[in-house]
Coordinates of C-alpha atoms and ligand atoms in Angstrom, one line a residue:
X1 CA 0.0 0.0 0.0
X2 CA 1.5 3.4 -0.9
X3 CA 1.0 6.1 1.8
X4 CA 2.1 9.7 1.1
X5 CA 1.9 12.3 3.9
X6 CA -0.6 10.1 5.8
X7 CA -3.1 10.1 2.9
X8 CA -4.5 6.7 1.7
X9 CA -5.2 6.6 -1.9
X10 CA -9.0 5.5 -2.4
X11 CA -9.5 6.0 -6.2
X12 CA -12.7 5.2 -7.9
X13 CA -12.5 2.5 -10.6
X14 CA -11.0 3.3 -14.0
X15 CA -10.3 6.9 -13.3
X16 CA -8.9 8.4 -10.2
X17 CA -7.6 11.8 -9.7
X18 CA -4.7 12.4 -7.4
X19 CA -3.4 15.9 -6.9
X20 CA 0.2 15.9 -5.8
X21 CA 2.1 18.3 -3.5
X22 CA 4.5 20.6 -5.2
X23 CA 7.6 19.1 -6.9
X24 CA 10.8 18.8 -5.0
X25 CA 14.2 20.3 -6.1
X26 CA 15.9 19.3 -9.4
X27 CA 19.0 17.7 -7.7
X28 CA 16.6 15.1 -6.2
X29 CA 15.2 14.7 -9.8
X30 CA 18.5 13.9 -11.4
X31 CA 19.7 11.7 -8.5
X32 CA 16.4 9.8 -8.6
X33 CA 16.5 9.5 -12.4
X34 CA 19.5 7.4 -12.3
X35 CA 17.5 4.9 -10.4
X36 CA 14.6 3.0 -11.8
X37 CA 11.2 3.4 -10.1
X38 CA 9.1 0.3 -9.1
X39 CA 6.0 -0.6 -11.0
X40 CA 2.6 0.3 -9.5
X41 CA -0.7 -1.5 -9.6
X42 CA -4.1 -1.4 -8.0
X43 CA -6.5 -3.8 -6.3
X44 CA -10.2 -4.1 -7.4
X45 CA -11.1 -1.5 -4.8
X46 CA -8.6 0.9 -6.4
X47 CA -6.0 1.0 -3.7
X48 CA -2.6 1.5 -5.3
X49 CA 0.5 -0.4 -4.4
X50 CA 4.1 -0.4 -5.6
X51 CA 6.1 -3.7 -6.2
X52 CA 9.6 -3.0 -4.7
X53 CA 11.0 -6.3 -6.0
X54 CA 10.5 -5.3 -9.6
X55 CA 11.6 -2.5 -11.9
X56 CA 9.1 -0.2 -13.8
X57 CA 8.7 -1.0 -17.6
X58 CA 7.8 1.4 -20.4
X59 CA 6.1 0.6 -23.6
X60 CA 7.1 2.1 -26.9
X61 CA 5.1 0.9 -29.8
X62 CA 5.2 -2.9 -29.4
X63 CA 8.2 -3.1 -27.2
X64 CA 8.6 -3.0 -23.4
X65 CA 11.9 -1.8 -21.9
X66 CA 13.3 0.0 -18.8
X67 CA 12.8 3.7 -18.8
X68 CA 15.7 5.8 -20.1
X69 CA 17.6 7.7 -17.3
X70 CA 16.8 11.1 -18.9
X71 CA 13.1 10.5 -19.4
X72 CA 11.7 10.1 -15.8
X73 CA 10.2 13.1 -14.1
X74 CA 8.2 13.5 -10.9
X75 CA 4.5 13.2 -11.9
X76 CA 3.7 16.9 -12.5
X77 CA 1.0 18.7 -10.4
X78 CA -2.5 18.5 -11.8
X79 CA -1.7 15.3 -13.6
X80 CA -4.2 12.4 -13.5
X81 CA -3.7 8.7 -12.7
X82 CA -5.8 6.2 -14.6
X83 CA -6.6 2.5 -13.6
X84 CA -6.6 0.4 -16.8
X85 CA -9.4 -2.2 -16.7
X86 CA -8.7 -5.8 -18.2
X87 CA -4.9 -5.0 -18.1
X88 CA -2.5 -6.3 -15.6
X89 CA 0.6 -4.4 -14.5
X90 CA 4.0 -5.7 -15.3
X91 CA 7.6 -5.2 -14.2
X92 CA 11.1 -6.5 -14.8
X93 CA 12.8 -8.8 -12.3
X94 CA 16.3 -7.4 -12.1
X95 CA 17.7 -10.8 -10.9
X96 CA 16.4 -12.8 -13.8
X97 CA 15.9 -10.1 -16.4
X98 CA 12.4 -11.5 -17.1
X99 CA 9.2 -9.5 -17.3
X100 CA 6.8 -10.5 -14.5
X101 CA 3.1 -10.1 -14.7
X102 CA 1.6 -8.5 -11.5
X103 CA -1.7 -9.8 -10.4
X104 CA -3.2 -6.2 -10.1
X105 CA -4.6 -3.6 -12.4
X106 CA -2.2 -1.5 -14.4
X107 CA -2.0 2.2 -14.0
X108 CA -1.2 5.1 -16.4
X109 CA -0.5 8.7 -16.0
X110 CA -2.2 11.5 -18.0
X111 CA 0.5 14.2 -17.7
X112 CA -0.6 17.7 -17.1
X113 CA -0.7 19.9 -20.3
X114 CA 2.8 21.1 -21.4
X115 CA 4.3 17.6 -21.0
X116 CA 4.9 15.2 -23.9
X117 CA 5.0 11.4 -23.1
X118 CA 8.1 9.5 -24.2
X119 CA 6.6 6.1 -23.2
X120 CA 3.2 4.6 -22.7
X121 CA 2.1 2.3 -19.9
X122 CA 3.3 -1.2 -19.9
X123 CA 0.7 -3.8 -19.2
X124 CA -0.3 -7.4 -20.1
X125 CA -3.9 -7.5 -21.4
X126 CA -6.4 -10.1 -20.3
X127 CA -8.7 -11.6 -22.9
X128 CA -10.8 -9.0 -24.7
X129 CA -10.0 -6.0 -22.5
X130 CA -12.4 -3.1 -22.9
X131 CA -11.2 -0.2 -25.2
X132 CA -9.6 2.6 -23.3
X133 CA -11.3 6.1 -23.5
X134 CA -9.7 8.9 -25.5
X135 CA -6.8 9.9 -23.3
X136 CA -3.0 9.4 -23.4
X137 CA -1.6 6.8 -21.2
X138 CA 1.9 7.5 -19.9
X139 CA 4.1 5.0 -18.1
X140 CA 4.3 5.6 -14.4
X141 CA 6.3 4.2 -11.5
X142 CA 6.9 4.8 -7.8
X143 CA 10.3 5.8 -6.1
X144 CA 11.4 8.0 -3.2
X145 CA 7.9 8.5 -1.9
X146 CA 6.5 9.7 -5.1
X147 CA 5.1 8.9 -8.6
X148 CA 7.3 9.3 -11.7
X149 CA 6.3 9.5 -15.3
X150 CA 8.1 9.2 -18.7
X151 CA 7.5 12.7 -20.0
X152 CA 9.2 15.8 -20.9
X153 CA 8.1 19.4 -20.3
X154 CA 8.0 21.0 -23.7
X155 CA 6.2 24.3 -22.7
X156 CA 6.4 26.4 -19.7
X157 CA 3.3 28.2 -20.5
X158 CA 0.7 28.2 -17.6
X159 CA -2.5 28.7 -19.5
X160 CA -3.9 25.3 -18.6
X161 CA -2.7 25.4 -14.9
X162 CA -5.5 26.5 -12.7
X163 CA -3.9 25.6 -9.4
X164 CA -4.6 28.3 -6.9
X165 CA -7.6 29.7 -8.8
X166 CA -10.8 29.0 -6.8
X167 CA -13.6 27.4 -8.8
X168 CA -15.9 30.1 -7.3
X169 CA -14.1 32.7 -9.3
X170 CA -14.4 30.9 -12.6
X171 CA -18.0 30.3 -11.8
X172 CA -18.7 34.0 -11.0
X173 CA -16.9 35.2 -14.1
X174 CA -18.7 32.7 -16.4
X175 CA -22.1 33.9 -15.0
X176 CA -21.0 37.5 -15.6
X177 CA -20.4 36.6 -19.3
X178 CA -23.9 35.0 -19.4
X179 CA -25.5 38.1 -17.9
X180 CA -23.5 40.5 -20.2
X181 CA -24.5 38.7 -23.4
X182 CA -27.7 36.6 -22.8
X183 CA -28.7 36.5 -26.5
X184 CA -25.2 35.3 -27.6
X185 CA -25.4 31.5 -28.2
X186 CA -21.6 31.1 -28.4
X187 CA -21.0 32.9 -25.1
X188 CA -23.8 30.7 -23.5
X189 CA -22.1 27.7 -25.0
X190 CA -18.5 28.6 -23.7
X191 CA -19.7 29.8 -20.4
X192 CA -21.5 26.3 -20.1
X193 CA -18.2 24.6 -20.9
X194 CA -16.5 26.5 -18.2
X195 CA -19.2 25.8 -15.6
X196 CA -20.0 22.2 -16.5
X197 CA -17.1 20.6 -18.2
X198 CA -14.1 22.5 -16.8
X199 CA -12.9 23.1 -20.3
X200 CA -9.5 24.9 -19.9
X201 CA -10.0 27.1 -23.0
X202 CA -13.6 28.1 -21.8
X203 CA -12.3 28.7 -18.3
X204 CA -9.6 31.0 -19.7
X205 CA -12.3 33.0 -21.6
X206 CA -14.2 33.3 -18.3
X207 CA -11.1 34.5 -16.4
X208 CA -10.1 36.8 -19.3
X209 CA -6.6 35.4 -19.7
X210 CA -4.4 33.7 -22.3
X211 CA -6.3 32.0 -25.3
X212 CA -10.0 32.2 -25.9
X213 CA -11.9 29.5 -27.9
X214 CA -14.0 30.2 -30.9
X215 CA -15.7 27.0 -31.9
X216 CA -17.8 27.5 -35.1
X217 CA -18.2 24.3 -37.0
X218 CA -20.7 21.4 -36.6
X219 CA -19.4 19.3 -39.5
X220 CA -16.0 17.8 -40.3
X221 CA -14.6 16.4 -43.5
X222 CA -12.5 13.8 -41.7
X223 CA -13.3 11.0 -39.3
X224 CA -10.3 10.6 -37.2
X225 CA -10.1 7.4 -35.3
X226 CA -9.5 9.4 -32.1
X227 CA -11.9 12.2 -32.6
X228 CA -12.8 13.7 -29.2
X229 CA -15.9 15.4 -30.4
X230 CA -17.7 12.8 -32.5
X231 CA -17.3 9.0 -32.2
X232 CA -19.4 6.3 -33.9
X233 CA -21.8 4.7 -31.4
X234 CA -20.1 1.3 -31.6
X235 CA -16.5 2.6 -31.3
X236 CA -16.4 1.7 -27.5
X237 CA -14.6 5.0 -27.0
X238 CA -17.1 7.8 -26.0
X239 CA -16.3 11.3 -27.3
X240 CA -14.9 13.4 -24.5
X241 CA -16.3 16.7 -25.6
X242 CA -19.9 17.4 -26.9
X243 CA -19.8 18.7 -30.5
X244 CA -21.2 22.1 -30.9
X245 CA -24.9 21.9 -32.1
X246 CA -25.4 25.3 -33.7
X247 CA -23.6 27.6 -36.1
X248 CA -22.5 30.9 -34.5
X249 CA -23.0 34.0 -36.5
X250 CA -20.2 36.5 -37.3
X251 CA -21.8 38.9 -34.8
X252 CA -21.8 36.3 -31.9
X253 CA -18.2 35.4 -32.8
X254 CA -17.1 39.0 -32.8
X255 CA -18.7 39.7 -29.4
X256 CA -16.6 37.0 -27.8
X257 CA -13.5 38.3 -29.5
X258 CA -14.0 41.8 -28.2
X259 CA -14.9 40.7 -24.8
X260 CA -11.7 38.6 -24.4
X261 CA -9.4 41.3 -25.9
X262 CA -10.9 43.9 -23.5
X263 CA -9.4 41.9 -20.6
X264 CA -6.2 40.2 -21.8
X265 CA -3.1 42.3 -22.9
X266 CA -1.7 39.4 -25.1
X267 CA -4.9 37.8 -26.3
X268 CA -4.9 34.7 -28.4
X269 CA -8.2 33.9 -30.2
X270 CA -8.5 30.4 -31.6
X271 CA -10.9 28.9 -34.1
X272 CA -10.9 25.0 -34.2
X273 CA -11.6 23.6 -30.7
X274 CA -12.0 20.1 -29.4
X275 CA -15.8 20.6 -29.2
X276 CA -16.3 21.2 -33.0
X277 CA -15.7 19.8 -36.4
X278 CA -13.4 21.3 -39.0
X279 CA -13.5 25.2 -38.9
X280 CA -12.5 25.6 -42.6
X281 CA -16.0 24.3 -43.4
X282 CA -17.2 27.6 -42.1
X283 CA -14.4 29.8 -43.6
X284 CA -16.9 32.5 -44.9
X285 CA -18.3 33.1 -41.4
X286 CA -14.7 33.2 -39.9
X287 CA -13.6 35.6 -42.6
X288 CA -16.7 37.9 -42.0
X289 CA -16.1 38.0 -38.2
X290 CA -12.4 38.5 -38.4
X291 CA -12.8 41.2 -41.0
X292 CA -15.3 43.1 -38.8
X293 CA -13.1 42.8 -35.6
X294 CA -9.4 42.9 -36.8
X295 CA -9.1 46.6 -36.5
X296 CA -10.6 46.7 -33.0
X297 CA -8.1 44.0 -31.7
X298 CA -4.8 44.9 -33.4
X299 CA -2.7 43.2 -30.7
X300 CA -4.5 39.9 -30.7
X301 CA -3.1 36.7 -32.3
X302 CA -5.9 35.2 -34.3
X303 CA -5.2 31.6 -34.9
X304 CA -7.1 28.7 -36.6
X305 CA -6.5 25.1 -35.5
X306 CA -7.3 23.0 -38.5
X307 CA -6.9 19.8 -40.5
X308 CA -5.9 22.2 -43.4
X309 CA -8.0 20.3 -45.8
X310 CA -9.4 23.3 -47.8
X311 CA -6.4 25.3 -49.3
X312 CA -8.7 27.6 -51.2
X313 CA -9.7 29.5 -48.1
X314 CA -6.2 30.2 -46.7
X315 CA -5.4 33.4 -48.6
X316 CA -8.7 34.9 -47.8
X317 CA -8.4 34.1 -44.1
X318 CA -5.0 35.7 -44.1
X319 CA -6.4 38.7 -45.9
X320 CA -9.1 39.0 -43.2
X321 CA -6.6 39.2 -40.4
X322 CA -5.8 35.6 -39.4
X323 CA -2.1 35.5 -38.0
X324 CA -1.4 31.8 -37.5
X325 CA -2.6 28.4 -38.5
X326 CA -2.0 25.2 -36.6
X327 CA -2.2 22.1 -38.8
X328 CA -3.0 18.7 -37.1
X329 CA -1.0 15.7 -38.2
X330 CA -0.3 12.2 -36.8
X331 CA 2.2 11.7 -39.6
X332 CA 3.7 13.5 -42.6
X333 CA 3.3 10.2 -44.5
X334 CA 0.2 10.3 -46.6
X335 CA -0.8 6.7 -46.1
X336 CA -0.3 6.7 -42.3
X337 CA -2.1 10.1 -42.3
X338 CA -5.0 8.7 -44.3
X339 CA -5.3 5.7 -42.1
X340 CA -5.8 7.8 -39.0
X341 CA -7.6 10.9 -40.3
X342 CA -9.8 9.0 -42.7
X343 CA -10.4 12.1 -44.8
X344 CA -13.7 12.1 -46.7
X345 CA -13.0 14.3 -49.6
X346 CA -9.4 15.6 -49.3
X347 CA -5.9 14.3 -49.2
X348 CA -2.4 15.0 -47.8
X349 CA -1.7 16.9 -50.9
X350 CA -4.5 19.4 -50.0
X351 CA -2.9 19.7 -46.4
X352 CA 0.5 20.5 -48.1
X353 CA -1.2 23.1 -50.4
X354 CA -2.8 24.7 -47.3
X355 CA 0.7 25.0 -45.6
X356 CA 2.2 26.4 -48.9
X357 CA -0.6 29.0 -49.0
X358 CA 0.0 29.9 -45.4
X359 CA 3.7 30.4 -46.1
X360 CA 2.9 32.5 -49.0
X361 CA 0.7 34.7 -47.0
X362 CA 3.1 35.0 -44.2
X363 CA 1.1 33.2 -41.6
X364 CA 2.8 31.7 -38.5
X365 CA 2.7 28.0 -39.2
X366 CA 2.5 25.4 -36.3
X367 CA 2.2 21.6 -36.6
X368 CA -0.1 20.0 -34.0
X369 CA 2.0 16.8 -34.0
X370 CA -0.1 13.9 -32.4
X371 CA 2.9 12.2 -30.8
X372 CA 2.8 8.4 -30.0
X373 CA 6.0 7.0 -28.5
X374 CA 7.3 4.2 -30.6
X375 CA 5.7 5.2 -33.8
X376 CA 6.2 9.0 -34.2
X377 CA 9.8 9.0 -32.9
X378 CA 11.1 6.6 -35.6
X379 CA 13.6 7.1 -38.4
X380 CA 11.0 6.9 -41.2
X381 CA 8.6 9.4 -39.5
X382 CA 11.4 11.7 -38.6
X383 CA 12.6 12.0 -42.3
X384 CA 9.1 12.6 -43.5
X385 CA 8.4 15.3 -41.0
X386 CA 11.7 17.0 -41.6
X387 CA 11.0 17.0 -45.4
X388 CA 7.7 18.7 -44.6
X389 CA 9.1 21.3 -42.2
X390 CA 11.9 22.2 -44.5
X391 CA 9.8 22.4 -47.6
X392 CA 7.4 25.0 -46.1
X393 CA 9.7 26.5 -43.4
X394 CA 7.2 25.6 -40.7
X395 CA 7.8 27.7 -37.6
X396 CA 6.7 25.7 -34.7
X397 CA 5.8 22.1 -33.7
X398 CA 3.4 21.5 -30.8
X399 CA 4.3 18.1 -29.4
X400 CA 0.9 16.9 -28.4
X401 CA 0.1 13.5 -26.9
X402 CA -2.1 11.3 -29.0
X403 CA -5.2 10.5 -26.9
X404 CA -6.1 7.0 -28.0
X405 CA -5.9 3.5 -26.7
X406 CA -2.3 2.5 -27.4
X407 CA -3.3 -0.9 -28.8
X408 CA -5.6 0.7 -31.3
X409 CA -2.9 3.2 -32.6
X410 CA -0.2 0.4 -32.5
X411 CA -2.4 -1.8 -34.7
X412 CA -2.3 0.9 -37.4
X413 CA 1.5 1.7 -36.9
X414 CA 2.9 -1.9 -36.7
X415 CA 1.9 -2.4 -40.4
X416 CA 4.4 0.3 -41.5
X417 CA 8.1 -0.2 -41.6
X418 CA 9.0 2.8 -39.4
X419 CA 12.6 1.7 -38.7
X420 CA 14.3 2.1 -35.4
X421 CA 13.0 4.3 -32.6
X422 CA 15.0 7.4 -31.6
X423 CA 13.2 8.5 -28.5
X424 CA 11.4 11.8 -27.8
X425 CA 14.4 14.0 -26.8
X426 CA 16.5 12.7 -29.8
X427 CA 13.5 13.2 -32.1
X428 CA 13.3 16.9 -31.1
X429 CA 17.2 17.3 -31.3
X430 CA 17.2 15.8 -34.8
X431 CA 14.4 18.0 -36.1
X432 CA 16.2 21.0 -34.7
X433 CA 19.5 20.0 -36.1
X434 CA 17.9 19.8 -39.6
X435 CA 15.6 22.8 -39.0
X436 CA 17.4 25.2 -36.6
X437 CA 14.7 27.9 -36.9
X438 CA 12.1 25.5 -35.5
X439 CA 10.4 26.1 -32.2
X440 CA 8.8 23.5 -30.0
X441 CA 6.0 23.8 -27.6
X442 CA 2.6 22.6 -26.6
X443 CA 0.3 25.7 -27.0
X444 CA -0.3 28.4 -29.6
X445 CA 2.1 31.2 -28.9
X446 CA 1.1 34.8 -28.8
X447 CA 2.8 36.6 -31.6
X448 CA 4.1 40.1 -30.9
X449 CA 3.1 42.5 -33.7
X450 CA 6.2 44.2 -35.5
Ligands
SF4_501 S1 -10.4 16.8 -37.9 FE1 -10.9 17.2 -35.8 S2 -13.2 17.3 -35.7 FE2 -12.5 16.3 -37.6 S3 -12.6 14.2 -37.2 FE3 -10.6 14.8 -36.8 S4 -10.5 15.4 -34.7 FE4 -12.6 15.2 -35.3

């Protein structure tokens, strides 16, 4: 049984939330990293234990191995721990070098935003385990009185850290937005997301800080396997966000834009949110709203998160006042991309044309790279990505964790000859070596106007 500061962990089945005390000094980190944590597991009541006789294992793609010394960090504050039903924990016996199955539920870590996973949870599935919901499952272990995870902090930005902000303030501010704009459906939707779903983007709008969400699209021209806003009823993986069920007008969008920019000095306004389809399918509405508002919000960074499927709209969006575009990719390889995104009426070629259009129109170009340890960080994927970044002088790569049951994604990836794995840190080093101008992060950066 793991005890910390006298608290006993009594998590609910499948998903337990443990908030950790603040991180210790980095000397302790580097000293501890040279040691390998022990695996952790849970009993059916959800009590968590470590197995001191074994060493923690990490999964990368189809392989299990010990964690690399440089990839272990203390589990960051506001991270989540998940219990994995139908999956037994596993560890390495240092005496025999054999993998031992632990008769207990496996655990995984959902690292707090700003951290990219370099390894996923190692487990041994029972027969027909249930599909895991749409989250990322990092490898976790226990050592020196705390949990550790295989992750790297890639962004110091605090926009999704709400530690120290009482929910009462968010609730009050969200209600103020509702009172101020009772007729605005978009404001009602976003205030509801802040009040009922703890959506970080909607909470930031309520608090008047960082980046505000501008969801506009009900439809999408892709059918990503891991779509978080729309899942086929038989997928076994419920969507984690409700897809917006109305089409905001330019006036409603503009009101939200002006509201946010009246309170944040370095405002970011982002079309393309988790609770909507593809924003380019509503390009005209976005162009109309941005054209109307751009002059009133000169210092704002106006961004569009998109699957970049419709290049014909990019020039006009730039002309209206859009500053940056974030293009989602699981891979720069057209076949691997097609298998995951399942585009309905566009191809990787259209995505490349949109990026070329964005470059031609001086937009800040980010890739929203859906990173999966053991597949993305491979020689083949690295070469493909570097080609794309060099071809269009992409500015920035957001190293996002792919939120999908690891077995489902590995079933796709294993069919490809991806070559040797290079690991997360080497992957970033190699990209930067070939593309020295590139920036890495996790969030859309605010762009200072020259
Ligand atoms: S592009 Fe976005 S909205 Fe469309 S299917 Fe993929 S994740 Fe869902």
